[in-house]
Amino acid sequence: MDAILYTTNTGSAEHYAKLLAHETGLPAYSLAEAKKSVVSGAEIIYLGWIMAGSVKGYADAAKRYKICAVCGVGMSKTGTLTDNVRNKTAISANIPVFTLQGNFDVKKLHGIYRPMMEIMVKATGKNLSAKENRTPEEDDMLDMMLHGGERVKAENLKAVLDWYNTQK
């Protein structure tokens, strides 16, 4: 494997990429930086933020590099919704997909994503608040929507690192 590449909106995918780089010894680059620093066809681990179930930047990265694994960074708990992310992003079955819970602060979102998420947070937050028998995951999601939250943790990379260590 040659590098870790990422696309980020609020910094969570970049934070995970740097943690993963530290653990693996691979260099980490934003997808924009990689176009100057990483040769076309290089084997990479790709990290991108999840929007509407799809990993942003994946299609662009797949056109240029050989993607060995994909990590989608979103609001949901680490390790959940992997089949949904695979299907929405059109990631082939032979590429491992990992999901990582990122941080959430609607104020850090850029462009159209900020008003979109403000609307989503208002609607979903209202529905979750009214729900009587919330699961622990729903409680966590509601807390993150209402109060923001730091969810990037090195231990969330365990499954990715376990997979990586079997590839050597």
JSON list of C-alpha atoms in Angstrom, two decimals:
[
{"chain": "A", "resi": 1, "resn": "MET", "atom": "CA", "xyz": [0.00, 0.00, 0.00]},
{"chain": "A", "resi": 2, "resn": "ASP", "atom": "CA", "xyz": [1.27, 3.44, -0.92]},
{"chain": "A", "resi": 3, "resn": "ALA", "atom": "CA", "xyz": [-0.79, 6.11, 0.83]},
{"chain": "A", "resi": 4, "resn": "ILE", "atom": "CA", "xyz": [-3.89, 7.21, 2.70]},
{"chain": "A", "resi": 5, "resn": "LEU", "atom": "CA", "xyz": [-6.02, 9.76, 0.86]},
{"chain": "A", "resi": 6, "resn": "TYR", "atom": "CA", "xyz": [-8.98, 11.67, 2.22]},
{"chain": "A", "resi": 7, "resn": "THR", "atom": "CA", "xyz": [-11.66, 14.23, 1.50]},
{"chain": "A", "resi": 8, "resn": "THR", "atom": "CA", "xyz": [-13.04, 16.15, 4.46]},
{"chain": "A", "resi": 9, "resn": "ASN", "atom": "CA", "xyz": [-15.64, 18.82, 5.12]},
{"chain": "A", "resi": 10, "resn": "THR", "atom": "CA", "xyz": [-15.33, 19.50, 8.84]},
{"chain": "A", "resi": 11, "resn": "GLY", "atom": "CA", "xyz": [-12.00, 17.80, 9.56]},
{"chain": "A", "resi": 12, "resn": "SER", "atom": "CA", "xyz": [-13.04, 14.37, 10.91]},
{"chain": "A", "resi": 13, "resn": "ALA", "atom": "CA", "xyz": [-11.85, 12.37, 7.87]},
{"chain": "A", "resi": 14, "resn": "GLU", "atom": "CA", "xyz": [-8.55, 14.26, 7.94]},
{"chain": "A", "resi": 15, "resn": "HIS", "atom": "CA", "xyz": [-8.16, 13.55, 11.67]},
{"chain": "A", "resi": 16, "resn": "TYR", "atom": "CA", "xyz": [-8.79, 9.82, 11.10]},
{"chain": "A", "resi": 17, "resn": "ALA", "atom": "CA", "xyz": [-6.40, 9.81, 8.11]},
{"chain": "A", "resi": 18, "resn": "LYS", "atom": "CA", "xyz": [-3.64, 11.27, 10.27]},
{"chain": "A", "resi": 19, "resn": "LEU", "atom": "CA", "xyz": [-4.33, 8.78, 13.09]},
{"chain": "A", "resi": 20, "resn": "LEU", "atom": "CA", "xyz": [-4.24, 5.94, 10.55]},
{"chain": "A", "resi": 21, "resn": "ALA", "atom": "CA", "xyz": [-1.03, 7.30, 9.02]},
{"chain": "A", "resi": 22, "resn": "HIS", "atom": "CA", "xyz": [0.57, 7.35, 12.45]},
{"chain": "A", "resi": 23, "resn": "GLU", "atom": "CA", "xyz": [-0.40, 3.72, 13.08]},
{"chain": "A", "resi": 24, "resn": "THR", "atom": "CA", "xyz": [0.53, 2.38, 9.63]},
{"chain": "A", "resi": 25, "resn": "GLY", "atom": "CA", "xyz": [3.49, 4.54, 8.66]},
{"chain": "A", "resi": 26, "resn": "LEU", "atom": "CA", "xyz": [1.77, 5.41, 5.37]},
{"chain": "A", "resi": 27, "resn": "PRO", "atom": "CA", "xyz": [1.72, 9.04, 4.26]},
{"chain": "A", "resi": 28, "resn": "ALA", "atom": "CA", "xyz": [-1.66, 10.82, 4.33]},
{"chain": "A", "resi": 29, "resn": "TYR", "atom": "CA", "xyz": [-2.75, 13.40, 1.76]},
{"chain": "A", "resi": 30, "resn": "SER", "atom": "CA", "xyz": [-5.94, 15.22, 0.92]},
{"chain": "A", "resi": 31, "resn": "LEU", "atom": "CA", "xyz": [-7.26, 14.08, -2.45]},
{"chain": "A", "resi": 32, "resn": "ALA", "atom": "CA", "xyz": [-6.29, 17.49, -3.89]},
{"chain": "A", "resi": 33, "resn": "GLU", "atom": "CA", "xyz": [-2.70, 17.20, -2.55]},
{"chain": "A", "resi": 34, "resn": "ALA", "atom": "CA", "xyz": [-2.43, 13.62, -3.79]},
{"chain": "A", "resi": 35, "resn": "LYS", "atom": "CA", "xyz": [-2.85, 14.65, -7.41]},
{"chain": "A", "resi": 36, "resn": "LYS", "atom": "CA", "xyz": [0.58, 16.31, -7.12]},
{"chain": "A", "resi": 37, "resn": "SER", "atom": "CA", "xyz": [2.23, 13.82, -4.75]},
{"chain": "A", "resi": 38, "resn": "VAL", "atom": "CA", "xyz": [0.84, 10.31, -5.38]},
{"chain": "A", "resi": 39, "resn": "VAL", "atom": "CA", "xyz": [1.29, 8.60, -8.73]},
{"chain": "A", "resi": 40, "resn": "SER", "atom": "CA", "xyz": [-1.76, 7.50, -10.67]},
{"chain": "A", "resi": 41, "resn": "GLY", "atom": "CA", "xyz": [-2.49, 3.82, -10.04]},
{"chain": "A", "resi": 42, "resn": "ALA", "atom": "CA", "xyz": [-1.04, 3.82, -6.52]},
{"chain": "A", "resi": 43, "resn": "GLU", "atom": "CA", "xyz": [-2.66, 1.54, -3.94]},
{"chain": "A", "resi": 44, "resn": "ILE", "atom": "CA", "xyz": [-4.49, 3.60, -1.35]},
{"chain": "A", "resi": 45, "resn": "ILE", "atom": "CA", "xyz": [-6.82, 3.55, 1.60]},
{"chain": "A", "resi": 46, "resn": "TYR", "atom": "CA", "xyz": [-9.49, 6.18, 0.98]},
{"chain": "A", "resi": 47, "resn": "LEU", "atom": "CA", "xyz": [-11.35, 8.12, 3.68]},
{"chain": "A", "resi": 48, "resn": "GLY", "atom": "CA", "xyz": [-14.23, 10.43, 2.88]},
{"chain": "A", "resi": 49, "resn": "TRP", "atom": "CA", "xyz": [-17.11, 12.05, 4.69]},
{"chain": "A", "resi": 50, "resn": "ILE", "atom": "CA", "xyz": [-20.55, 10.56, 4.29]},
{"chain": "A", "resi": 51, "resn": "MET", "atom": "CA", "xyz": [-23.35, 12.68, 2.85]},
{"chain": "A", "resi": 52, "resn": "ALA", "atom": "CA", "xyz": [-26.77, 11.09, 2.30]},
{"chain": "A", "resi": 53, "resn": "GLY", "atom": "CA", "xyz": [-25.17, 7.65, 2.67]},
{"chain": "A", "resi": 54, "resn": "SER", "atom": "CA", "xyz": [-22.49, 8.19, 0.02]},
{"chain": "A", "resi": 55, "resn": "VAL", "atom": "CA", "xyz": [-18.75, 8.65, 0.58]},
{"chain": "A", "resi": 56, "resn": "LYS", "atom": "CA", "xyz": [-17.73, 11.99, -0.92]},
{"chain": "A", "resi": 57, "resn": "GLY", "atom": "CA", "xyz": [-14.75, 11.97, -3.25]},
{"chain": "A", "resi": 58, "resn": "TYR", "atom": "CA", "xyz": [-14.74, 8.19, -3.74]},
{"chain": "A", "resi": 59, "resn": "ALA", "atom": "CA", "xyz": [-15.59, 8.31, -7.45]},
{"chain": "A", "resi": 60, "resn": "ASP", "atom": "CA", "xyz": [-12.79, 10.80, -8.16]},
{"chain": "A", "resi": 61, "resn": "ALA", "atom": "CA", "xyz": [-10.28, 8.76, -6.16]},
{"chain": "A", "resi": 62, "resn": "ALA", "atom": "CA", "xyz": [-11.34, 5.53, -7.88]},
{"chain": "A", "resi": 63, "resn": "LYS", "atom": "CA", "xyz": [-10.68, 7.05, -11.32]},
{"chain": "A", "resi": 64, "resn": "ARG", "atom": "CA", "xyz": [-7.05, 7.72, -10.46]},
{"chain": "A", "resi": 65, "resn": "TYR", "atom": "CA", "xyz": [-5.98, 5.19, -7.80]},
{"chain": "A", "resi": 66, "resn": "LYS", "atom": "CA", "xyz": [-6.33, 1.54, -6.87]},
{"chain": "A", "resi": 67, "resn": "ILE", "atom": "CA", "xyz": [-8.51, 1.70, -3.77]},
{"chain": "A", "resi": 68, "resn": "CYS", "atom": "CA", "xyz": [-7.76, -1.13, -1.36]},
{"chain": "A", "resi": 69, "resn": "ALA", "atom": "CA", "xyz": [-10.21, -0.06, 1.39]},
{"chain": "A", "resi": 70, "resn": "VAL", "atom": "CA", "xyz": [-12.75, 2.71, 2.00]},
{"chain": "A", "resi": 71, "resn": "CYS", "atom": "CA", "xyz": [-13.54, 4.42, 5.30]},
{"chain": "A", "resi": 72, "resn": "GLY", "atom": "CA", "xyz": [-16.69, 6.51, 5.38]},
{"chain": "A", "resi": 73, "resn": "VAL", "atom": "CA", "xyz": [-16.82, 9.08, 8.18]},
{"chain": "A", "resi": 74, "resn": "GLY", "atom": "CA", "xyz": [-20.26, 10.16, 9.34]},
{"chain": "A", "resi": 75, "resn": "MET", "atom": "CA", "xyz": [-22.61, 10.71, 12.23]},
{"chain": "A", "resi": 76, "resn": "SER", "atom": "CA", "xyz": [-23.60, 7.09, 12.84]},
{"chain": "A", "resi": 77, "resn": "LYS", "atom": "CA", "xyz": [-21.79, 4.76, 15.21]},
{"chain": "A", "resi": 78, "resn": "THR", "atom": "CA", "xyz": [-18.53, 3.22, 14.02]},
{"chain": "A", "resi": 79, "resn": "GLY", "atom": "CA", "xyz": [-19.10, -0.08, 12.20]},
{"chain": "A", "resi": 80, "resn": "THR", "atom": "CA", "xyz": [-22.74, 0.56, 11.30]},
{"chain": "A", "resi": 81, "resn": "LEU", "atom": "CA", "xyz": [-24.43, 1.09, 7.92]},
{"chain": "A", "resi": 82, "resn": "THR", "atom": "CA", "xyz": [-21.55, -0.40, 5.92]},
{"chain": "A", "resi": 83, "resn": "ASP", "atom": "CA", "xyz": [-23.85, -2.16, 3.42]},
{"chain": "A", "resi": 84, "resn": "ASN", "atom": "CA", "xyz": [-25.81, 1.05, 2.89]},
{"chain": "A", "resi": 85, "resn": "VAL", "atom": "CA", "xyz": [-22.60, 3.05, 2.32]},
{"chain": "A", "resi": 86, "resn": "ARG", "atom": "CA", "xyz": [-21.25, 0.39, -0.08]},
{"chain": "A", "resi": 87, "resn": "ASN", "atom": "CA", "xyz": [-24.46, 0.40, -2.13]},
{"chain": "A", "resi": 88, "resn": "LYS", "atom": "CA", "xyz": [-24.99, 4.19, -2.22]},
{"chain": "A", "resi": 89, "resn": "THR", "atom": "CA", "xyz": [-21.34, 4.80, -3.15]},
{"chain": "A", "resi": 90, "resn": "ALA", "atom": "CA", "xyz": [-21.19, 1.88, -5.64]},
{"chain": "A", "resi": 91, "resn": "ILE", "atom": "CA", "xyz": [-18.12, 0.31, -4.01]},
{"chain": "A", "resi": 92, "resn": "SER", "atom": "CA", "xyz": [-17.41, -3.14, -5.42]},
{"chain": "A", "resi": 93, "resn": "ALA", "atom": "CA", "xyz": [-17.79, -6.16, -3.15]},
{"chain": "A", "resi": 94, "resn": "ASN", "atom": "CA", "xyz": [-14.04, -6.93, -3.18]},
{"chain": "A", "resi": 95, "resn": "ILE", "atom": "CA", "xyz": [-13.14, -3.64, -1.46]},
{"chain": "A", "resi": 96, "resn": "PRO", "atom": "CA", "xyz": [-13.54, -3.58, 2.34]},
{"chain": "A", "resi": 97, "resn": "VAL", "atom": "CA", "xyz": [-15.76, -0.78, 3.66]},
{"chain": "A", "resi": 98, "resn": "PHE", "atom": "CA", "xyz": [-15.47, 0.62, 7.17]},
{"chain": "A", "resi": 99, "resn": "THR", "atom": "CA", "xyz": [-17.57, 3.32, 8.77]},
{"chain": "A", "resi": 100, "resn": "LEU", "atom": "CA", "xyz": [-16.22, 5.66, 11.42]},
{"chain": "A", "resi": 101, "resn": "GLN", "atom": "CA", "xyz": [-18.17, 8.02, 13.63]},
{"chain": "A", "resi": 102, "resn": "GLY", "atom": "CA", "xyz": [-16.90, 11.55, 13.19]},
{"chain": "A", "resi": 103, "resn": "ASN", "atom": "CA", "xyz": [-17.35, 14.80, 15.02]},
{"chain": "A", "resi": 104, "resn": "PHE", "atom": "CA", "xyz": [-20.39, 16.96, 14.38]},
{"chain": "A", "resi": 105, "resn": "ASP", "atom": "CA", "xyz": [-20.66, 20.71, 14.44]},
{"chain": "A", "resi": 106, "resn": "VAL", "atom": "CA", "xyz": [-23.09, 22.16, 11.93]},
{"chain": "A", "resi": 107, "resn": "LYS", "atom": "CA", "xyz": [-21.23, 25.49, 12.12]},
{"chain": "A", "resi": 108, "resn": "LYS", "atom": "CA", "xyz": [-18.13, 23.87, 10.58]},
{"chain": "A", "resi": 109, "resn": "LEU", "atom": "CA", "xyz": [-19.96, 22.68, 7.48]},
{"chain": "A", "resi": 110, "resn": "HIS", "atom": "CA", "xyz": [-19.20, 24.48, 4.22]},
{"chain": "A", "resi": 111, "resn": "GLY", "atom": "CA", "xyz": [-21.36, 25.63, 1.34]},
{"chain": "A", "resi": 112, "resn": "ILE", "atom": "CA", "xyz": [-24.79, 24.16, 0.74]},
{"chain": "A", "resi": 113, "resn": "TYR", "atom": "CA", "xyz": [-24.13, 21.39, 3.28]},
{"chain": "A", "resi": 114, "resn": "ARG", "atom": "CA", "xyz": [-24.63, 23.71, 6.24]},
{"chain": "A", "resi": 115, "resn": "PRO", "atom": "CA", "xyz": [-28.23, 24.77, 5.50]},
{"chain": "A", "resi": 116, "resn": "MET", "atom": "CA", "xyz": [-29.05, 21.22, 4.38]},
{"chain": "A", "resi": 117, "resn": "MET", "atom": "CA", "xyz": [-27.84, 19.80, 7.69]},
{"chain": "A", "resi": 118, "resn": "GLU", "atom": "CA", "xyz": [-29.56, 22.53, 9.69]},
{"chain": "A", "resi": 119, "resn": "ILE", "atom": "CA", "xyz": [-32.86, 21.43, 8.14]},
{"chain": "A", "resi": 120, "resn": "MET", "atom": "CA", "xyz": [-32.04, 17.73, 8.69]},
{"chain": "A", "resi": 121, "resn": "VAL", "atom": "CA", "xyz": [-31.03, 18.33, 12.31]},
{"chain": "A", "resi": 122, "resn": "LYS", "atom": "CA", "xyz": [-34.21, 20.28, 13.01]},
{"chain": "A", "resi": 123, "resn": "ALA", "atom": "CA", "xyz": [-36.51, 17.64, 11.47]},
{"chain": "A", "resi": 124, "resn": "THR", "atom": "CA", "xyz": [-34.68, 14.53, 12.71]},
{"chain": "A", "resi": 125, "resn": "GLY", "atom": "CA", "xyz": [-33.98, 16.07, 16.11]},
{"chain": "A", "resi": 126, "resn": "LYS", "atom": "CA", "xyz": [-37.66, 16.87, 16.57]},
{"chain": "A", "resi": 127, "resn": "ASN", "atom": "CA", "xyz": [-38.65, 13.30, 15.62]},
{"chain": "A", "resi": 128, "resn": "LEU", "atom": "CA", "xyz": [-36.02, 11.72, 17.87]},
{"chain": "A", "resi": 129, "resn": "SER", "atom": "CA", "xyz": [-36.91, 14.02, 20.77]},
{"chain": "A", "resi": 130, "resn": "ALA", "atom": "CA", "xyz": [-40.56, 12.97, 20.53]},
{"chain": "A", "resi": 131, "resn": "LYS", "atom": "CA", "xyz": [-39.74, 9.25, 20.33]},
{"chain": "A", "resi": 132, "resn": "GLU", "atom": "CA", "xyz": [-40.46, 7.47, 23.62]},
{"chain": "A", "resi": 133, "resn": "ASN", "atom": "CA", "xyz": [-38.31, 4.34, 23.45]},
{"chain": "A", "resi": 134, "resn": "ARG", "atom": "CA", "xyz": [-35.10, 5.55, 21.85]},
{"chain": "A", "resi": 135, "resn": "THR", "atom": "CA", "xyz": [-32.20, 3.14, 21.44]},
{"chain": "A", "resi": 136, "resn": "PRO", "atom": "CA", "xyz": [-28.80, 4.10, 22.88]},
{"chain": "A", "resi": 137, "resn": "GLU", "atom": "CA", "xyz": [-27.68, 4.85, 19.30]},
{"chain": "A", "resi": 138, "resn": "GLU", "atom": "CA", "xyz": [-30.64, 7.19, 18.82]},
{"chain": "A", "resi": 139, "resn": "ASP", "atom": "CA", "xyz": [-29.87, 8.90, 22.14]},
{"chain": "A", "resi": 140, "resn": "ASP", "atom": "CA", "xyz": [-26.28, 9.41, 20.99]},
{"chain": "A", "resi": 141, "resn": "MET", "atom": "CA", "xyz": [-27.40, 10.75, 17.61]},
{"chain": "A", "resi": 142, "resn": "LEU", "atom": "CA", "xyz": [-29.84, 13.17, 19.27]},
{"chain": "A", "resi": 143, "resn": "ASP", "atom": "CA", "xyz": [-27.16, 14.36, 21.68]},
{"chain": "A", "resi": 144, "resn": "MET", "atom": "CA", "xyz": [-24.73, 14.92, 18.81]},
{"chain": "A", "resi": 145, "resn": "MET", "atom": "CA", "xyz": [-27.32, 16.85, 16.78]},
{"chain": "A", "resi": 146, "resn": "LEU", "atom": "CA", "xyz": [-28.36, 19.07, 19.68]},
{"chain": "A", "resi": 147, "resn": "HIS", "atom": "CA", "xyz": [-24.98, 19.64, 21.31]},
{"chain": "A", "resi": 148, "resn": "GLY", "atom": "CA", "xyz": [-22.38, 18.71, 18.71]},
{"chain": "A", "resi": 149, "resn": "GLY", "atom": "CA", "xyz": [-19.72, 16.32, 19.76]},
{"chain": "A", "resi": 150, "resn": "GLU", "atom": "CA", "xyz": [-16.23, 14.99, 19.46]},
{"chain": "A", "resi": 151, "resn": "ARG", "atom": "CA", "xyz": [-16.48, 11.38, 18.31]},
{"chain": "A", "resi": 152, "resn": "VAL", "atom": "CA", "xyz": [-13.15, 10.87, 16.49]},
{"chain": "A", "resi": 153, "resn": "LYS", "atom": "CA", "xyz": [-11.20, 8.32, 18.53]},
{"chain": "A", "resi": 154, "resn": "ALA", "atom": "CA", "xyz": [-8.17, 6.19, 17.72]},
{"chain": "A", "resi": 155, "resn": "GLU", "atom": "CA", "xyz": [-9.97, 3.07, 18.98]},
{"chain": "A", "resi": 156, "resn": "ASN", "atom": "CA", "xyz": [-12.58, 3.51, 16.22]},
{"chain": "A", "resi": 157, "resn": "LEU", "atom": "CA", "xyz": [-9.83, 2.50, 13.76]},
{"chain": "A", "resi": 158, "resn": "LYS", "atom": "CA", "xyz": [-9.41, -0.99, 15.27]},
{"chain": "A", "resi": 159, "resn": "ALA", "atom": "CA", "xyz": [-11.21, -2.86, 12.46]},
{"chain": "A", "resi": 160, "resn": "VAL", "atom": "CA", "xyz": [-9.34, -0.87, 9.79]},
{"chain": "A", "resi": 161, "resn": "LEU", "atom": "CA", "xyz": [-6.00, -1.59, 11.46]},
{"chain": "A", "resi": 162, "resn": "ASP", "atom": "CA", "xyz": [-6.85, -5.28, 11.91]},
{"chain": "A", "resi": 163, "resn": "TRP", "atom": "CA", "xyz": [-7.61, -5.47, 8.17]},
{"chain": "A", "resi": 164, "resn": "TYR", "atom": "CA", "xyz": [-4.46, -3.50, 7.26]},
{"chain": "A", "resi": 165, "resn": "ASN", "atom": "CA", "xyz": [-2.23, -5.77, 9.35]},
{"chain": "A", "resi": 166, "resn": "THR", "atom": "CA", "xyz": [-3.51, -8.83, 7.45]},
{"chain": "A", "resi": 167, "resn": "GLN", "atom": "CA", "xyz": [-2.51, -7.17, 4.14]},
{"chain": "A", "resi": 168, "resn": "LYS", "atom": "CA", "xyz": [1.23, -6.97, 4.86]}
]
